[in-house]
Coordinates of C-alpha atoms and ligand atoms in Angstrom, one line a residue:
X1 CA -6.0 8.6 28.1
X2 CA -5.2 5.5 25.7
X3 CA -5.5 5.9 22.2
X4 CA -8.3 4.2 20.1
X5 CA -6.7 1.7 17.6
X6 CA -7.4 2.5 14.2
X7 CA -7.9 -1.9 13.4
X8 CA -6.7 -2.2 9.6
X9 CA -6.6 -6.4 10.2
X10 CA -10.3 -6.1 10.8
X11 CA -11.3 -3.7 8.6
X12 CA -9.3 -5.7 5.5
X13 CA -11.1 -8.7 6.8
X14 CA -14.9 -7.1 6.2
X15 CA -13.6 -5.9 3.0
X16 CA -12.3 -9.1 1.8
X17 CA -15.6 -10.4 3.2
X18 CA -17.2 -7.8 0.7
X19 CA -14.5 -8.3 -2.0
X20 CA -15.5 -12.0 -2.3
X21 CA -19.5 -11.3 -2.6
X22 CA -18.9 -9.2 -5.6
X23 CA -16.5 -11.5 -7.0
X24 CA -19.0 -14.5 -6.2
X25 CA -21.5 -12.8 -8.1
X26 CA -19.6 -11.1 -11.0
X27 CA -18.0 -14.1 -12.0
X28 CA -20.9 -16.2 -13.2
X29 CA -21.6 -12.8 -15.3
X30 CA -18.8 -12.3 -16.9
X31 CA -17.7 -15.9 -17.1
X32 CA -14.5 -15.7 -15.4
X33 CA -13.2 -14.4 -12.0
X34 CA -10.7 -11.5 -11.8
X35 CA -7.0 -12.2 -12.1
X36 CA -3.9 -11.0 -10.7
X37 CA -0.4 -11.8 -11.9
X38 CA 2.3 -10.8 -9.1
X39 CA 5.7 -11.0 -10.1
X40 CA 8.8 -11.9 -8.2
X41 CA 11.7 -12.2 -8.4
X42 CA 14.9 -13.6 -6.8
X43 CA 14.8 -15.6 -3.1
X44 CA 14.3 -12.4 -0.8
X45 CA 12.5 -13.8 2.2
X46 CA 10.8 -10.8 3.2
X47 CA 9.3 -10.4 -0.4
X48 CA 8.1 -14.2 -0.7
X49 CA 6.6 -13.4 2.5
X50 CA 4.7 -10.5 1.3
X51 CA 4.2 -13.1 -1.9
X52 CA 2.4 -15.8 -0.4
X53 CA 0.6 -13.1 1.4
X54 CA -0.9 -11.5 -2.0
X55 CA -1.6 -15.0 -3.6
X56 CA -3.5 -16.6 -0.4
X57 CA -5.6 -13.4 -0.2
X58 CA -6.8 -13.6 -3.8
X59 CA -7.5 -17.4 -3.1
X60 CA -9.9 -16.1 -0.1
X61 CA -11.8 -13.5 -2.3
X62 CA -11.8 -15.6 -5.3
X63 CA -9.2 -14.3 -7.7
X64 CA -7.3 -16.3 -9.8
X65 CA -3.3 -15.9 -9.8
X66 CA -0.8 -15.9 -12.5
X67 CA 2.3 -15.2 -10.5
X68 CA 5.6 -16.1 -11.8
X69 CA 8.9 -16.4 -10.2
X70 CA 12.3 -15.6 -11.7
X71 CA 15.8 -16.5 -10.8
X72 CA 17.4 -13.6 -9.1
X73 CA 19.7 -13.3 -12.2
X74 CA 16.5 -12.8 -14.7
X75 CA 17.0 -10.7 -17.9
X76 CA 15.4 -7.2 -18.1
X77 CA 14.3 -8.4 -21.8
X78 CA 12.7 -11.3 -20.4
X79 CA 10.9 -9.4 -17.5
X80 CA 9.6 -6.9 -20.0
X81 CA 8.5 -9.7 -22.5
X82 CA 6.4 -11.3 -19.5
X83 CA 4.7 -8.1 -18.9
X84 CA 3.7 -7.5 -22.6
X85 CA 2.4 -11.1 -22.7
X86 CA 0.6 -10.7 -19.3
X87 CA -0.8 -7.0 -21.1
X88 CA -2.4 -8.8 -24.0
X89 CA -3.8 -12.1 -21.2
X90 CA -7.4 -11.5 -20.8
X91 CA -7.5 -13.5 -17.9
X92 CA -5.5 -10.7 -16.0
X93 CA -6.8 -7.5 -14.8
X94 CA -3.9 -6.7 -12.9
X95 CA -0.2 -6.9 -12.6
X96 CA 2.6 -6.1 -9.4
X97 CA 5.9 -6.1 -9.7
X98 CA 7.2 -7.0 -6.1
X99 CA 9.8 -4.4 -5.5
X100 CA 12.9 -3.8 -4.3
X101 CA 14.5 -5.6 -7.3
X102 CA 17.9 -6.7 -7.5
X103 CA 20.6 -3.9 -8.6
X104 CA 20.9 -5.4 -12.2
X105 CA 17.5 -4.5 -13.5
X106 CA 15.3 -1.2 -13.7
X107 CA 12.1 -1.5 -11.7
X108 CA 11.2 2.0 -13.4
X109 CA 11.2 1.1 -17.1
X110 CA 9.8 -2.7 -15.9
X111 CA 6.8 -0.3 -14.0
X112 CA 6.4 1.6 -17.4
X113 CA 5.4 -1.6 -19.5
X114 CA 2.8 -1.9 -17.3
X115 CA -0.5 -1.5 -19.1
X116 CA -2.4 1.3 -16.9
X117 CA -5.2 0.0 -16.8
X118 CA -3.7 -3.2 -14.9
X119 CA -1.6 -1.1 -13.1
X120 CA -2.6 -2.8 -9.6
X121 CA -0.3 -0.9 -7.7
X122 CA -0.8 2.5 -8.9
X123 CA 2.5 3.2 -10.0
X124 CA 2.8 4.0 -13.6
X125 CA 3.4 7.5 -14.4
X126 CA -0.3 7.6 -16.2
X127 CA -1.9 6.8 -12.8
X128 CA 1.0 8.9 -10.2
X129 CA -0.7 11.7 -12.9
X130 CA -3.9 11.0 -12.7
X131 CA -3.9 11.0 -8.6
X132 CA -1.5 14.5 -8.8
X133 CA -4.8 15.8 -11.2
X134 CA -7.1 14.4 -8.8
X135 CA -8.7 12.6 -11.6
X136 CA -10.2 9.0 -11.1
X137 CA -7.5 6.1 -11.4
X138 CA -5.5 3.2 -10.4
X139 CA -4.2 4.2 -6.1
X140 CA -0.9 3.1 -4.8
X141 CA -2.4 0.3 -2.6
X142 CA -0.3 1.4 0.9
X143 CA -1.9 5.1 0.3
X144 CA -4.9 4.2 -0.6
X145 CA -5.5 1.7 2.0
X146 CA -4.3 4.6 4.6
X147 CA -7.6 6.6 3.7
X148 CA -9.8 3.7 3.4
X149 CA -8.3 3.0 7.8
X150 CA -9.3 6.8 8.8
X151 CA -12.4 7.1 6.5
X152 CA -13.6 3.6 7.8
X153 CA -13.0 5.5 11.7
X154 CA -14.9 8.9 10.4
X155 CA -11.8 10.9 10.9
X156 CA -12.3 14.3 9.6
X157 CA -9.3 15.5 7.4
X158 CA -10.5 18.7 6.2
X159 CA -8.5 21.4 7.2
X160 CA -7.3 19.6 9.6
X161 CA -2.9 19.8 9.7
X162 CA -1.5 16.4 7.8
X163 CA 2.2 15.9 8.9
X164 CA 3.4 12.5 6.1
X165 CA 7.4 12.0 7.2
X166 CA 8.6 10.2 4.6
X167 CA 8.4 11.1 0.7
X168 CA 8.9 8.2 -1.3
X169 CA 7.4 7.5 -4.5
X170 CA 5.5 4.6 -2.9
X171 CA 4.3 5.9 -0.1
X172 CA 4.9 9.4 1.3
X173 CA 4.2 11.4 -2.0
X174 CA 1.1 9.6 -2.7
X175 CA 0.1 9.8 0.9
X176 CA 0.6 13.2 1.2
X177 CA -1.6 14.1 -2.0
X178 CA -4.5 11.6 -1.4
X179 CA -4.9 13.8 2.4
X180 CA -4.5 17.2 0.1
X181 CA -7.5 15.8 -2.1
X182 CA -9.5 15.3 1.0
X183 CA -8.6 18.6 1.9
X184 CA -6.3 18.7 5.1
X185 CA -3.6 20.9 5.6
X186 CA -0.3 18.9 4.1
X187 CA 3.4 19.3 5.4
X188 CA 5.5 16.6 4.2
X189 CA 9.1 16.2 6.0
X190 CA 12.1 13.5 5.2
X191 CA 15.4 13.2 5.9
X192 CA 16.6 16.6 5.2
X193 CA 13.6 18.4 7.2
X194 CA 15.4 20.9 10.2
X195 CA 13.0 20.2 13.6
X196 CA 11.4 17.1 13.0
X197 CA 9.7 16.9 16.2
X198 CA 8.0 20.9 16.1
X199 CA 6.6 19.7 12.5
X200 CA 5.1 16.5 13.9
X201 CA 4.0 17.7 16.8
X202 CA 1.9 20.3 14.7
X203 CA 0.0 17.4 13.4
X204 CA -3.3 16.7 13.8
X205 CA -2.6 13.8 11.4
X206 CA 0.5 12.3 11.9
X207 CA 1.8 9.8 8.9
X208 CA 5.1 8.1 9.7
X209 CA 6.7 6.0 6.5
X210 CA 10.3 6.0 7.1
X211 CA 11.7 2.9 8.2
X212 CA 13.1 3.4 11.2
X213 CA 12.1 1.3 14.5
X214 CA 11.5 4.2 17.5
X215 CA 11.4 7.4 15.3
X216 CA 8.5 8.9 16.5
X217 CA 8.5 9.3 20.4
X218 CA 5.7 11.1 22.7
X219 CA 7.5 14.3 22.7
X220 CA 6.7 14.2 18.4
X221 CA 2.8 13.8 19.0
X222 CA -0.3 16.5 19.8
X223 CA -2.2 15.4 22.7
X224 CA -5.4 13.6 20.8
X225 CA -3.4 13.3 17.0
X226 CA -4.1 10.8 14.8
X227 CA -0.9 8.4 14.3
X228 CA -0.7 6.1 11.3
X229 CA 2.5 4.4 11.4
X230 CA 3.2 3.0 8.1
X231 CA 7.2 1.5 8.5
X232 CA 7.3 -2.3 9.1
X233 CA 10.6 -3.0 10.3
X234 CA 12.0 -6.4 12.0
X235 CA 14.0 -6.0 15.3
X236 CA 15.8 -8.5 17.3
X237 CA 14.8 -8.1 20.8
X238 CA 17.3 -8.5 24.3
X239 CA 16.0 -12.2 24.1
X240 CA 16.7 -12.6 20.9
X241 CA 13.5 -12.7 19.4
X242 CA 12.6 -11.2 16.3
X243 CA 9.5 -9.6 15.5
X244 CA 8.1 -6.8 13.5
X245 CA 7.5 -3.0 14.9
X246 CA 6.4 0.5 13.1
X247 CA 8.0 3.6 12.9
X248 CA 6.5 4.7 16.1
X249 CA 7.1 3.8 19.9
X250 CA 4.0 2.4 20.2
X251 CA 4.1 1.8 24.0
X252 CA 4.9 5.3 24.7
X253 CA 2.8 6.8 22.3
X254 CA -0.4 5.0 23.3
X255 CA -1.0 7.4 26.1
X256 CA -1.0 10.4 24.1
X257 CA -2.5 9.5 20.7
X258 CA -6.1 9.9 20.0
X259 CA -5.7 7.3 17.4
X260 CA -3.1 4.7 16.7
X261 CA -2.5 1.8 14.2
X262 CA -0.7 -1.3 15.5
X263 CA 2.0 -2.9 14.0
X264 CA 1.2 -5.5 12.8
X265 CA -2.6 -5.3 12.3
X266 CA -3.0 -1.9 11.1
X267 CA -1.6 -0.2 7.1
X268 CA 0.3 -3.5 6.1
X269 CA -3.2 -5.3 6.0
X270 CA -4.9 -2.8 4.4
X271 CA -2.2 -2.8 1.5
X272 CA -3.0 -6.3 0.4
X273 CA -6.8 -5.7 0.4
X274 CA -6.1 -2.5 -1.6
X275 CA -4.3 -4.3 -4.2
X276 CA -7.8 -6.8 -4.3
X277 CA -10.1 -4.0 -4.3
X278 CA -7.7 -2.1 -7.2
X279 CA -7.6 -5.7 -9.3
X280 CA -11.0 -6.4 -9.0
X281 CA -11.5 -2.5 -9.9
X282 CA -9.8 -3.2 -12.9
X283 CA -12.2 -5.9 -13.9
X284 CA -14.9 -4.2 -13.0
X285 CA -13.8 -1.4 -15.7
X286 CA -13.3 -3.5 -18.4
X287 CA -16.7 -5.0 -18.3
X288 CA -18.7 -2.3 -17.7
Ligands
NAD301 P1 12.0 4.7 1.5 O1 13.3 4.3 2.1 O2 11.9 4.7 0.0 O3 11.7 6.2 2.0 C1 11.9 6.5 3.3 C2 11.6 8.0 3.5 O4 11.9 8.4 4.8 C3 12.5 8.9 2.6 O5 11.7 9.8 1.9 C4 13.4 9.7 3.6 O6 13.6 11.0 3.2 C5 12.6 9.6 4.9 N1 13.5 9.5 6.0 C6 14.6 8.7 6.2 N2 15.2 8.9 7.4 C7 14.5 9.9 8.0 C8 14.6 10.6 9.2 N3 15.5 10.2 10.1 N4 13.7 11.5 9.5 C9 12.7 11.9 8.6 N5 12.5 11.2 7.4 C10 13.4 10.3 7.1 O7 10.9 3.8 2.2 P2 9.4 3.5 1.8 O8 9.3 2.5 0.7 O9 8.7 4.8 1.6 O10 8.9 2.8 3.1 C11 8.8 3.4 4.3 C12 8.5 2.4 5.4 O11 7.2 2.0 5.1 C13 9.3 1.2 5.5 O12 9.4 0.8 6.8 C14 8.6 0.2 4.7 O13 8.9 -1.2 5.1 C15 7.2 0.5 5.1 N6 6.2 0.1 4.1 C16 5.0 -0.4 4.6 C17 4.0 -0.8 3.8 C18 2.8 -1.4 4.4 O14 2.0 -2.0 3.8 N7 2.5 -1.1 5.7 C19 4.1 -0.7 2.4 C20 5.3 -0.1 1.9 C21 6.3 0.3 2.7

């Protein structure tokens, strides 16, 4: 048996393809496309990477950007002031703060002056309520783009055992309540969990967002489970090489998995076409 690979780089392409229609359309209504202000700050290269990313995917949907980039010794005063001014733009429908930030500043109060309804990452607490009530709102765009992957492959959650390792405000959490609104079965475990592998092996679902390259081996996976392995981390391999791998040994796993996303080419290019499909959400909302 190999498993079936749940293709999130082909999947974001049809909906960018989509995306882009609307957009095509909707601007000549409404007199102006959607717009989407990323902010970044400091020289970290794996967050210009994920950057340029964002701002040549709006260019291919048709989304106007207003990113800015700060020094890495920016003010919080003068990152909060930029977010107000970017709150009253009418041009911008939504706003992302690139995170980690450096040590100096507050990412939490910065994600607070976000106005709600451009929230394009789904992480002001108005929106982390509104998805705990189950009420309609603003999705973190890695979560969100999770469901989109296993609705797009009709996989049945309800009922069905969810294991989410990893319970993060940006992923796991969110992850894990998005699968409890679809009704599965939800055990999140972290760090501190006893038995990690009995608890993912109960999965019929198994979500990994930790971080670490290798966690989850064979012995951690039902015969026939669903594996979505959300960590991106970059390893230097025996020749030297670097490149990027998930959570999960994907070799090993592929044998016993009923479904598996690749890394790359599964969640991490579903979260940029999230963070389209939230923006041009946003637009959506104000206009109609
Ligand atoms: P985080 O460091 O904030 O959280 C990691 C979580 O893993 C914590 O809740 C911790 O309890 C848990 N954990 C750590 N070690 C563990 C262990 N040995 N066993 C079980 N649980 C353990 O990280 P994050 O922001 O949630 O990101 C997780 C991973 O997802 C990272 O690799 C990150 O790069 C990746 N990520 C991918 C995307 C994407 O688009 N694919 C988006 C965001 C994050």
């Amino acid at each position: 048996m190999t498993a079936q690979l749940l293709d999130g780089k082909a999947l974001a392409q049809r909906m960018q393809a989509e995306l882009a229609q609307q957009v095509q359309t909707l601007q000549v209504r409404y007199q102006r496309p959607p717009g989407l202000a990323v902010l970044m700050v400091g020289d970290n290269p794996a967050s210009a990477a994920y950057v340029r990313n964002k701002e040549r995917a709006c260019t291919t949907v048709g989304i106007a950007s207003y990113g800015k980039h700060f020094p890495a010794d920016v003010t919080q005063a003068e990152l909060e002031q930029t977010i107000q001014a970017l709150n009253r733009d009418d041009r911008v429908d939504g706003i992302l703060v690139q995170l980690p930030l450096p040590d100096h500043l507050d990412s939490v109060a910065l994600l607070n002056q976000i106005d709600p309804d451009k929230d394009a990452d789904g992480l002001h607490p108005l929106n982390l309520g509104r998805l705990v009530r189950g009420e309609p709102g603003l999705r973190s765009c890695t979560p969100a783009g999770v469901m989109r992957l296993l609705e797009a492959y009709q996989i049945d959650l309800k009922g069905k055992q969810a294991v989410v390792i990893g319970r993060s405000i940006l992923v796991g959490k969110p992850i894990a309540l998005l699968l409890l609104e679809a009704d599965a079965t939800v055990t999140i475990a972290h760090s501190r969990s006893h038995d990690l592998s009995t608890i993912a092996r109960s999965a019929d679902i198994l979500i990994a967002a930790v971080g670490r390259p290798g966690l989850i081996t064979p012995e951690m996976v039902k015969p026939g489970a669903v594996v979505v392995d959300v960590g991106i981390n970059r390893i230097t391999d025996e020749t030297g090489k670097s490149r990027l791998v998930g959570d999960v040994d994907f070799e090993a796993v592929l044998p016993v998995a009923g479904y598996l996303t690749p890394v790359p080419g599964g969640v991490g290019a579903m979260t940029v076409t999230m963070l389209l499909h939230n923006t041009v959400w946003s637009y959506r909302q104000k206009f109609e």
